[in-house]
CSV table of C-alpha atoms in Angstrom, one decimal:
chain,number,residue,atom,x,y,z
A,11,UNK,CA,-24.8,-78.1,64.9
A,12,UNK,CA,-23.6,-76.7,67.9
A,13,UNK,CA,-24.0,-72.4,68.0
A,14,UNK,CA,-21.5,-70.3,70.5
A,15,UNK,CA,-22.0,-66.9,70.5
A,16,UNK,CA,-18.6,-65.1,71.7
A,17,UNK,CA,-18.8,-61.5,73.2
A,18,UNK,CA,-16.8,-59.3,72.8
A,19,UNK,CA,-15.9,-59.1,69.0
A,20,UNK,CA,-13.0,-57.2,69.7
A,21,UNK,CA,-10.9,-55.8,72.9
A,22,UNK,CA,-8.0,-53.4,73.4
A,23,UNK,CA,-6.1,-53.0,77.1
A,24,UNK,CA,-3.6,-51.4,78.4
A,25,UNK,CA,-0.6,-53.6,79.0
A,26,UNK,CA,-1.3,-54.5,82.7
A,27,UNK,CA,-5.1,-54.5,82.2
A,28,UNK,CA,-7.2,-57.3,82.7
A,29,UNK,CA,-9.0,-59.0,79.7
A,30,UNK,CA,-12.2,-61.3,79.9
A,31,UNK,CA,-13.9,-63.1,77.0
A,32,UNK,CA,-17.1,-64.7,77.3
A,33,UNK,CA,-19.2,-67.8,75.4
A,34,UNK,CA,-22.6,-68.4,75.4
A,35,UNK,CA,-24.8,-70.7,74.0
A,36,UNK,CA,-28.8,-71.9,74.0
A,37,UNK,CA,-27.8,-75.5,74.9
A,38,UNK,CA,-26.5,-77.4,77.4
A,39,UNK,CA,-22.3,-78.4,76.1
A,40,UNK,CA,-21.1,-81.1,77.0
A,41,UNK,CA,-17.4,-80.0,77.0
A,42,UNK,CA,-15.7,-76.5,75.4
A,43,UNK,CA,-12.2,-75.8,74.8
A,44,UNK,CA,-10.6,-72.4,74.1
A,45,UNK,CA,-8.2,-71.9,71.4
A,46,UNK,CA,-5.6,-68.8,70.6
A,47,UNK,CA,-4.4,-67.8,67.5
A,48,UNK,CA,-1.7,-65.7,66.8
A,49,UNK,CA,-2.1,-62.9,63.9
A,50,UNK,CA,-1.0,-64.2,61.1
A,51,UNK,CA,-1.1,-68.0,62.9
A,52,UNK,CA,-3.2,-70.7,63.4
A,53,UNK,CA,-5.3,-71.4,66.1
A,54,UNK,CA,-3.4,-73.4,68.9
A,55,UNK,CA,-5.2,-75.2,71.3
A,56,UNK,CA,-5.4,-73.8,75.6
A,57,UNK,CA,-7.4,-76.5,77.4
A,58,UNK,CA,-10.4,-78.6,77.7
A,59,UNK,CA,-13.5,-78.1,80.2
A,60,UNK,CA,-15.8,-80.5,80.9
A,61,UNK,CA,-17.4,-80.7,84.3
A,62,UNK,CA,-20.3,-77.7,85.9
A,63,UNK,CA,-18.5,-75.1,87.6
A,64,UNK,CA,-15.3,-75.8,86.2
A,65,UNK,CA,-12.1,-73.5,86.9
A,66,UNK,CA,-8.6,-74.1,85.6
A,67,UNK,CA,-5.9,-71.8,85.5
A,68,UNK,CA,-2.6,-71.8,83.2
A,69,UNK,CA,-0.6,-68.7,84.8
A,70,UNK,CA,-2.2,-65.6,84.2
A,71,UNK,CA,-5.2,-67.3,82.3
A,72,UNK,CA,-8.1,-68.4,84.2
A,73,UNK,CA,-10.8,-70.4,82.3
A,74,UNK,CA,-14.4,-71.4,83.7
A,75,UNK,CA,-17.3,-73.3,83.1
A,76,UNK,CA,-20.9,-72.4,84.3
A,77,UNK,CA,-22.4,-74.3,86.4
A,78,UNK,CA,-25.8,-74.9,83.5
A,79,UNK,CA,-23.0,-75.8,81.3
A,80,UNK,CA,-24.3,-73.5,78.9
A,81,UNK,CA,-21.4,-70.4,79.2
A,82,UNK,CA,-18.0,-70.4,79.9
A,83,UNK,CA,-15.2,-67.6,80.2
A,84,UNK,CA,-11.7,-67.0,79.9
A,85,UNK,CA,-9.9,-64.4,81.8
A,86,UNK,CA,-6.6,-63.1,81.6
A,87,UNK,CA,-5.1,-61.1,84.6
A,88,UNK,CA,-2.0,-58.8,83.6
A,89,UNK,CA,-2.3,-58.4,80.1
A,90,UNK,CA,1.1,-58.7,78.0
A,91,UNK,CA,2.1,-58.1,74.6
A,92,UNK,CA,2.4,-61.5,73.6
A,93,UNK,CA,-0.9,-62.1,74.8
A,94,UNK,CA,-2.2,-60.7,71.3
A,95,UNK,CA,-4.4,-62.2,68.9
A,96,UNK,CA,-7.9,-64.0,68.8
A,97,UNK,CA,-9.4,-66.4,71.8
A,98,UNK,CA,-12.1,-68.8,70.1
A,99,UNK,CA,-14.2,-71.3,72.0
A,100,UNK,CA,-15.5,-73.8,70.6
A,101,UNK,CA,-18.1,-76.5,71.2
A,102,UNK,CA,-17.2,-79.9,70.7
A,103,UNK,CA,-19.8,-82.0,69.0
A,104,UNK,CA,-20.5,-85.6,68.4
A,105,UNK,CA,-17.2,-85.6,65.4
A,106,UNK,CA,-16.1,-82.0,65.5
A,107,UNK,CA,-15.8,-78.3,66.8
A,108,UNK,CA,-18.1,-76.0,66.7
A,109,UNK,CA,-16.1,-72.7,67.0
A,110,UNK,CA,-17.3,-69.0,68.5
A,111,UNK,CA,-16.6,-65.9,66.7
A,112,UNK,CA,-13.5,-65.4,68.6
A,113,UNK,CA,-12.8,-62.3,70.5
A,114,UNK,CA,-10.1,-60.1,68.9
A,115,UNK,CA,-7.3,-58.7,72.1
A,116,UNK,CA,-5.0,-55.7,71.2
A,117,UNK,CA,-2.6,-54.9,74.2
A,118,UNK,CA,-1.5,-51.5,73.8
A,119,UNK,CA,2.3,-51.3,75.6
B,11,UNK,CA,8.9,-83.9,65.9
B,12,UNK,CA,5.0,-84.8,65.0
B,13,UNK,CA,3.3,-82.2,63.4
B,14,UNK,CA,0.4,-81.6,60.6
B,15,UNK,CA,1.7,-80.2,57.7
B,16,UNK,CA,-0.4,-77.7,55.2
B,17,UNK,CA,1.8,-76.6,51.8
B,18,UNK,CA,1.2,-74.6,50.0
B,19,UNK,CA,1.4,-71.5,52.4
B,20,UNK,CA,0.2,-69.2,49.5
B,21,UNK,CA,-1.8,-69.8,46.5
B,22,UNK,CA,-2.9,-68.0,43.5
B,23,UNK,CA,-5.1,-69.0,40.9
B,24,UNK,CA,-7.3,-67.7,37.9
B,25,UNK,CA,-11.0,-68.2,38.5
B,26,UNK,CA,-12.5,-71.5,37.2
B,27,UNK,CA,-9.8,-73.3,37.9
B,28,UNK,CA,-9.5,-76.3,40.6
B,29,UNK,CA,-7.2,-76.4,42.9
B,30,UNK,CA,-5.7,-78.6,45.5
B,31,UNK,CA,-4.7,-78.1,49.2
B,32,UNK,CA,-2.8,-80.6,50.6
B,33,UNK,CA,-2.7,-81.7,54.5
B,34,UNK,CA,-0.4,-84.2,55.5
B,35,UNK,CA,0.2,-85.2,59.5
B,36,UNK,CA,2.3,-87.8,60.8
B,37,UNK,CA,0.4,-88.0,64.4
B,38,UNK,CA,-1.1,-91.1,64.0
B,39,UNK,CA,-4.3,-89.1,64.2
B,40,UNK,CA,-7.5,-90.8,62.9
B,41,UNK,CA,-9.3,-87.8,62.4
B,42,UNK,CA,-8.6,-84.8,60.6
B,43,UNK,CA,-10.4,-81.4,59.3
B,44,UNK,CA,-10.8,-78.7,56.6
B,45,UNK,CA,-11.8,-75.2,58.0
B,46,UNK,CA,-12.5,-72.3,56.4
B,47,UNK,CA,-11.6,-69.1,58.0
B,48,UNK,CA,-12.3,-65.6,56.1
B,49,UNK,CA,-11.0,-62.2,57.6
B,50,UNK,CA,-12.5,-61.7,61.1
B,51,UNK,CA,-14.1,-64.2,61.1
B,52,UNK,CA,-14.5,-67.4,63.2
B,53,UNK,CA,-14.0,-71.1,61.8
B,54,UNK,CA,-16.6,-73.1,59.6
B,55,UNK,CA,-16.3,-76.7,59.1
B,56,UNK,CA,-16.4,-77.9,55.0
B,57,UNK,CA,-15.4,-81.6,55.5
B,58,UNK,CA,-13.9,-83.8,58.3
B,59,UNK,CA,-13.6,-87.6,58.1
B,60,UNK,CA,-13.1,-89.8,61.5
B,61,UNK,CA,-11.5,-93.0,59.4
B,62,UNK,CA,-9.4,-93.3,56.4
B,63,UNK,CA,-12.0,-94.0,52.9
B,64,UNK,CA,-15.0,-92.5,54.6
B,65,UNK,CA,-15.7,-88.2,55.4
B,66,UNK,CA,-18.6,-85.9,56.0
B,67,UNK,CA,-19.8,-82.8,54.7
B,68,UNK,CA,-19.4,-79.8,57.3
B,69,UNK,CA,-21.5,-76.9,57.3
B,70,UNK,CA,-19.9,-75.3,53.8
B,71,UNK,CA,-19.6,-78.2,52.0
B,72,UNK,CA,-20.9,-77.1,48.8
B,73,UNK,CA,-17.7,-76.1,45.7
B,74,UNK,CA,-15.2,-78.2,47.8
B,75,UNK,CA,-14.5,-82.0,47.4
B,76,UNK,CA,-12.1,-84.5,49.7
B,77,UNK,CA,-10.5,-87.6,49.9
B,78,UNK,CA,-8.8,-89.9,52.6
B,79,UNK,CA,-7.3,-92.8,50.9
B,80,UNK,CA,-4.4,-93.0,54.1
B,81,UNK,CA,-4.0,-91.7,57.2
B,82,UNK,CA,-1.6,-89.7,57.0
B,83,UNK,CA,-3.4,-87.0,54.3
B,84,UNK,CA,-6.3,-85.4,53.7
B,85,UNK,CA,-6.5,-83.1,50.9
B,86,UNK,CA,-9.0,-80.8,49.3
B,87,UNK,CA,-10.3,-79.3,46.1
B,88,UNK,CA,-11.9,-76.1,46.1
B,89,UNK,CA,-13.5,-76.4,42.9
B,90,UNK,CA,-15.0,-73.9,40.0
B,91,UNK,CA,-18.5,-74.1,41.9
B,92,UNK,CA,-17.3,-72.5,45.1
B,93,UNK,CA,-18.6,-68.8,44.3
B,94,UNK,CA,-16.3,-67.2,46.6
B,95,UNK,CA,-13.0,-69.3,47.2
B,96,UNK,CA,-10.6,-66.6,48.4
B,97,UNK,CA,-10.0,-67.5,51.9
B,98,UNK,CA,-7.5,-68.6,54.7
B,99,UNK,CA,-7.7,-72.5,55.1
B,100,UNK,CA,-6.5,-74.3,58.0
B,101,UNK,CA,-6.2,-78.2,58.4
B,102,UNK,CA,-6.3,-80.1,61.5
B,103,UNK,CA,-6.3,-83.0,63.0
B,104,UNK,CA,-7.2,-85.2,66.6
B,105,UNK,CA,-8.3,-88.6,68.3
B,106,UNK,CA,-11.4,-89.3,67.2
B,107,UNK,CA,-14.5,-87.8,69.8
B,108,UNK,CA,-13.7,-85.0,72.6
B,109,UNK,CA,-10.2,-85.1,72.7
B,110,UNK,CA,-8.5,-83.5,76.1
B,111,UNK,CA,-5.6,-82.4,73.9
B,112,UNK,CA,-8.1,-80.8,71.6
B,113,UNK,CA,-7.3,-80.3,68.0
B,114,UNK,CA,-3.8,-79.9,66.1
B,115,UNK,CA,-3.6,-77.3,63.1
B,116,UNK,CA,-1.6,-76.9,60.5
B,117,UNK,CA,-0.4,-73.5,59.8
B,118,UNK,CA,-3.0,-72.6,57.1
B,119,UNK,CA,-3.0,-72.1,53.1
B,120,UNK,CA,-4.3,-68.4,52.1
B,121,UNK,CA,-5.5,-68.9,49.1
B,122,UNK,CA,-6.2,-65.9,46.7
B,123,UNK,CA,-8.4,-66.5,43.2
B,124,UNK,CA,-8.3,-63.7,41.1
Protein backbone atom coordinates (compact mmCIF):
# COMPACT_ATOMS: atom_id res chain seq x y z
CA UNK A 1 0.00 0.00 0.00
CA UNK A 2 0.40 3.51 0.11
CA UNK A 3 3.86 4.75 2.40
CA UNK A 4 3.86 8.55 4.02
CA UNK A 5 6.69 9.36 5.73
CA UNK A 6 5.85 12.24 8.40
CA UNK A 7 8.69 14.54 9.61
CA UNK A 8 8.99 15.71 12.45
CA UNK A 9 8.35 12.77 14.96
CA UNK A 10 7.87 15.09 17.57
CA UNK A 11 7.62 19.09 18.25
CA UNK A 12 7.49 21.38 21.28
CA UNK A 13 6.65 25.43 20.84
CA UNK A 14 6.23 28.05 22.77
CA UNK A 15 2.59 29.09 23.03
CA UNK A 16 2.63 31.82 20.25
CA UNK A 17 5.10 29.90 18.09
CA UNK A 18 4.42 28.62 14.88
CA UNK A 19 4.32 24.79 14.16
CA UNK A 20 4.69 23.01 10.69
CA UNK A 21 4.39 19.28 9.94
CA UNK A 22 5.34 17.80 6.80
CA UNK A 23 4.39 14.46 4.55
CA UNK A 24 6.19 12.88 2.02
CA UNK A 25 5.90 10.19 -0.04
CA UNK A 26 7.70 8.24 -3.26
CA UNK A 27 4.37 8.34 -5.26
CA UNK A 28 2.18 10.44 -6.79
CA UNK A 29 -1.35 10.63 -4.11
CA UNK A 30 -4.17 11.07 -5.43
CA UNK A 31 -5.82 12.80 -2.42
CA UNK A 32 -4.48 13.19 1.57
CA UNK A 33 -6.28 14.24 4.43
CA UNK A 34 -4.85 15.30 7.92
CA UNK A 35 -6.23 14.00 11.06
CA UNK A 36 -5.64 15.23 14.91
CA UNK A 37 -5.85 13.28 17.82
CA UNK A 38 -6.08 14.39 21.14
CA UNK A 39 -3.86 12.57 23.96
CA UNK A 40 -5.72 10.22 25.30
CA UNK A 41 -8.43 10.59 22.08
CA UNK A 42 -8.95 9.32 18.86
CA UNK A 43 -7.94 10.69 15.78
CA UNK A 44 -10.61 13.24 14.47
CA UNK A 45 -10.70 14.12 11.03
CA UNK A 46 -9.29 18.14 9.63
CA UNK A 47 -9.91 18.18 5.83
CA UNK A 48 -9.44 16.59 2.51
CA UNK A 49 -6.85 17.74 -0.36
CA UNK A 50 -7.17 16.71 -3.60
CA UNK A 51 -6.03 19.00 -6.38
CA UNK A 52 -1.81 20.18 -7.17
CA UNK A 53 -0.99 23.08 -5.39
CA UNK A 54 -3.73 22.97 -3.06
CA UNK A 55 -4.19 25.45 0.01
CA UNK A 56 -6.97 25.52 2.56
CA UNK A 57 -7.05 27.24 5.64
CA UNK A 58 -9.37 26.44 8.84
CA UNK A 59 -8.34 29.58 11.20
CA UNK A 60 -4.95 29.39 12.29
CA UNK A 61 -4.36 26.00 10.32
CA UNK A 62 -3.18 26.27 6.89
CA UNK A 63 -2.91 22.97 4.91
CA UNK A 64 -1.14 22.41 1.40
CA UNK A 65 -0.65 20.20 -1.32
CA UNK A 66 2.43 20.10 -3.63
CA UNK A 67 2.14 20.76 -6.81
CA UNK A 68 3.85 16.77 -7.92
CA UNK A 69 1.24 15.65 -5.55
CA UNK A 70 3.69 13.80 -3.79
CA UNK A 71 4.07 16.12 -0.26
CA UNK A 72 1.82 18.05 1.60
CA UNK A 73 2.04 20.26 4.82
CA UNK A 74 0.11 21.53 7.60
CA UNK A 75 0.94 24.58 9.32
CA UNK A 76 -0.33 26.16 12.32
CA UNK A 77 0.27 29.96 12.95
CA UNK A 78 -0.07 30.95 16.79
CA UNK A 79 0.23 27.92 18.58
CA UNK A 80 -2.28 27.37 21.57
CA UNK A 81 -2.69 25.01 24.28
CA UNK A 82 -5.46 23.18 22.91
CA UNK A 83 -3.69 22.76 19.81
CA UNK A 84 -1.90 19.62 21.61
CA UNK A 85 -1.58 16.26 20.45
CA UNK A 86 -0.65 14.27 17.17
CA UNK A 87 -1.25 15.49 13.39
CA UNK A 88 -1.32 12.28 11.06
CA UNK A 89 -1.69 12.38 7.33
CA UNK A 90 -2.80 9.87 5.73
CA UNK A 91 -2.98 8.58 2.14
CA UNK A 92 -6.10 7.50 0.87
CA UNK A 93 -6.04 4.37 -1.12
CA UNK A 94 -8.29 2.42 -3.51
CA UNK A 95 -10.63 1.16 0.12
CA UNK A 96 -8.67 2.75 2.94
CA UNK A 97 -6.08 5.13 4.69
CA UNK A 98 -2.85 4.83 4.61
CA UNK A 99 -1.74 6.82 7.69
CA UNK A 100 1.89 8.83 8.42
CA UNK A 101 3.63 8.49 11.58
CA UNK A 102 2.00 11.44 12.96
CA UNK A 103 3.96 14.31 14.25
CA UNK A 104 3.76 14.66 18.07
CA UNK A 105 3.08 18.91 19.17
CA UNK A 106 3.64 19.95 22.83
CA UNK A 107 2.79 23.76 23.40
CA UNK A 108 4.59 24.84 26.35
CA UNK A 109 2.26 27.94 27.95
CA UNK B 1 -26.76 12.25 17.44
CA UNK B 2 -24.90 9.66 14.82
CA UNK B 3 -21.91 8.41 16.09
CA UNK B 4 -19.61 5.02 15.93
CA UNK B 5 -19.61 3.43 19.10
CA UNK B 6 -16.47 1.21 20.48
CA UNK B 7 -17.16 -0.56 24.20
CA UNK B 8 -15.36 -1.78 25.86
CA UNK B 9 -13.10 1.34 26.71
CA UNK B 10 -10.72 -0.96 28.76
CA UNK B 11 -9.96 -4.57 28.54
CA UNK B 12 -8.04 -7.03 30.42
CA UNK B 13 -7.45 -10.45 29.70
CA UNK B 14 -5.09 -13.49 30.63
CA UNK B 15 -2.93 -14.58 27.60
CA UNK B 16 -4.47 -17.30 25.37
CA UNK B 17 -7.57 -16.15 25.66
CA UNK B 18 -9.92 -14.60 22.74
CA UNK B 19 -11.41 -11.77 23.05
CA UNK B 20 -13.91 -9.59 21.31
CA UNK B 21 -14.11 -5.83 20.48
CA UNK B 22 -17.17 -4.62 19.52
CA UNK B 23 -17.88 -1.45 16.99
CA UNK B 24 -21.22 -0.51 16.40
CA UNK B 25 -22.22 2.91 14.28
CA UNK B 26 -25.50 4.07 13.43
CA UNK B 27 -24.21 6.42 10.34
CA UNK B 28 -25.53 4.53 7.69
CA UNK B 29 -21.88 4.05 6.72
CA UNK B 30 -21.05 1.19 4.29
CA UNK B 31 -17.67 0.94 5.22
CA UNK B 32 -15.97 0.54 8.34
CA UNK B 33 -12.25 -0.26 9.94
CA UNK B 34 -10.16 -1.97 12.59
CA UNK B 35 -6.81 -0.08 13.40
CA UNK B 36 -4.28 -0.84 15.40
CA UNK B 37 -2.46 1.87 17.15
CA UNK B 38 0.62 1.01 19.70
CA UNK B 39 2.34 3.82 21.84
CA UNK B 40 3.83 6.46 19.51
CA UNK B 41 2.98 5.06 16.95
CA UNK B 42 0.97 5.79 13.74
CA UNK B 43 -2.11 3.63 12.57
CA UNK B 44 -1.94 0.11 10.82
CA UNK B 45 -4.85 -1.24 9.10
CA UNK B 46 -5.89 -5.25 10.35
CA UNK B 47 -9.26 -5.52 8.53
CA UNK B 48 -11.76 -3.22 6.74
CA UNK B 49 -14.84 -4.38 4.79
CA UNK B 50 -16.66 -1.92 2.10
CA UNK B 51 -20.17 -4.02 2.25
CA UNK B 52 -21.89 -5.98 4.87
CA UNK B 53 -20.81 -10.27 4.50
CA UNK B 54 -17.68 -9.48 2.63
CA UNK B 55 -13.95 -7.73 4.39
CA UNK B 56 -10.36 -7.70 3.66
CA UNK B 57 -7.26 -8.32 5.35
CA UNK B 58 -5.13 -5.05 6.16
CA UNK B 59 -1.64 -4.93 6.59
CA UNK B 60 -1.63 -6.87 10.26
CA UNK B 61 -4.08 -9.17 9.63
CA UNK B 62 -2.51 -12.17 11.02
CA UNK B 63 -4.09 -13.32 15.16
CA UNK B 64 -7.20 -11.16 14.47
CA UNK B 65 -10.53 -12.36 12.74
CA UNK B 66 -13.87 -10.22 11.65
CA UNK B 67 -17.26 -10.37 10.74
CA UNK B 68 -19.97 -8.01 9.17
CA UNK B 69 -23.17 -9.76 9.20
CA UNK B 70 -25.15 -5.97 9.32
CA UNK B 71 -24.30 -2.74 8.84
CA UNK B 72 -24.40 -1.33 11.69
CA UNK B 73 -21.32 -3.59 13.44
CA UNK B 74 -18.28 -4.73 12.88
CA UNK B 75 -16.55 -6.59 15.47
CA UNK B 76 -13.20 -8.19 16.03
CA UNK B 77 -11.38 -11.03 17.67
CA UNK B 78 -7.92 -10.71 18.67
CA UNK B 79 -7.22 -14.24 19.01
CA UNK B 80 -4.41 -16.53 20.95
CA UNK B 81 -2.14 -16.38 17.73
CA UNK B 82 -1.72 -12.65 17.84
CA UNK B 83 1.91 -12.66 19.64
CA UNK B 84 1.67 -9.26 20.89
CA UNK B 85 -2.09 -8.14 21.49
CA UNK B 86 -1.67 -5.33 23.99
CA UNK B 87 -2.55 -2.31 22.15
CA UNK B 88 -4.88 0.71 21.66
CA UNK B 89 -7.69 -0.16 19.03
CA UNK B 90 -9.67 2.28 17.31
CA UNK B 91 -12.79 1.58 14.88
CA UNK B 92 -13.96 3.68 12.17
CA UNK B 93 -16.08 4.10 9.66
CA UNK B 94 -16.95 6.26 6.09
CA UNK B 95 -18.66 6.20 2.51
CA UNK B 96 -17.12 3.87 0.64
CA UNK B 97 -13.88 5.34 -1.70
CA UNK B 98 -12.25 8.94 -0.87
CA UNK B 99 -14.63 10.32 1.21
CA UNK B 100 -14.48 14.50 1.60
CA UNK B 101 -15.65 14.01 5.17
CA UNK B 102 -12.90 11.52 5.66
CA UNK B 103 -13.14 8.86 8.27
CA UNK B 104 -15.31 8.68 11.71
CA UNK B 105 -13.67 6.92 14.78
CA UNK B 106 -14.80 5.54 17.59
CA UNK B 107 -13.04 6.50 20.70
CA UNK B 108 -10.82 3.38 20.90
CA UNK B 109 -10.60 0.05 23.20
CA UNK B 110 -6.98 -0.22 25.11
CA UNK B 111 -6.68 -3.46 25.50
CA UNK B 112 -4.15 -4.88 28.01
CA UNK B 113 -3.26 -8.96 27.97
CA UNK B 114 -1.28 -9.92 30.79
Amino acid sequence: GQQVMQIPQYQHVQEGEDFTTYCNSSTTLSNIQWYKQRPGGHPVFLIQLVKSGEVKKQKRLTFQFGEAKKNSSLHITATQTTDVGTYFCAATGANNLFFGTGTRLTVIP
Amino acid sequence: DGGITQSPKYLFRKEGQNVTLSCEQNLNHDAMYWYRQDPGQGLRLIYYSQIVNDFQKGDIAEGYSVSREKKESFPLTVTSAQKNPTAFYLCASSIPGPSPNGYTFGSGTRLTVV
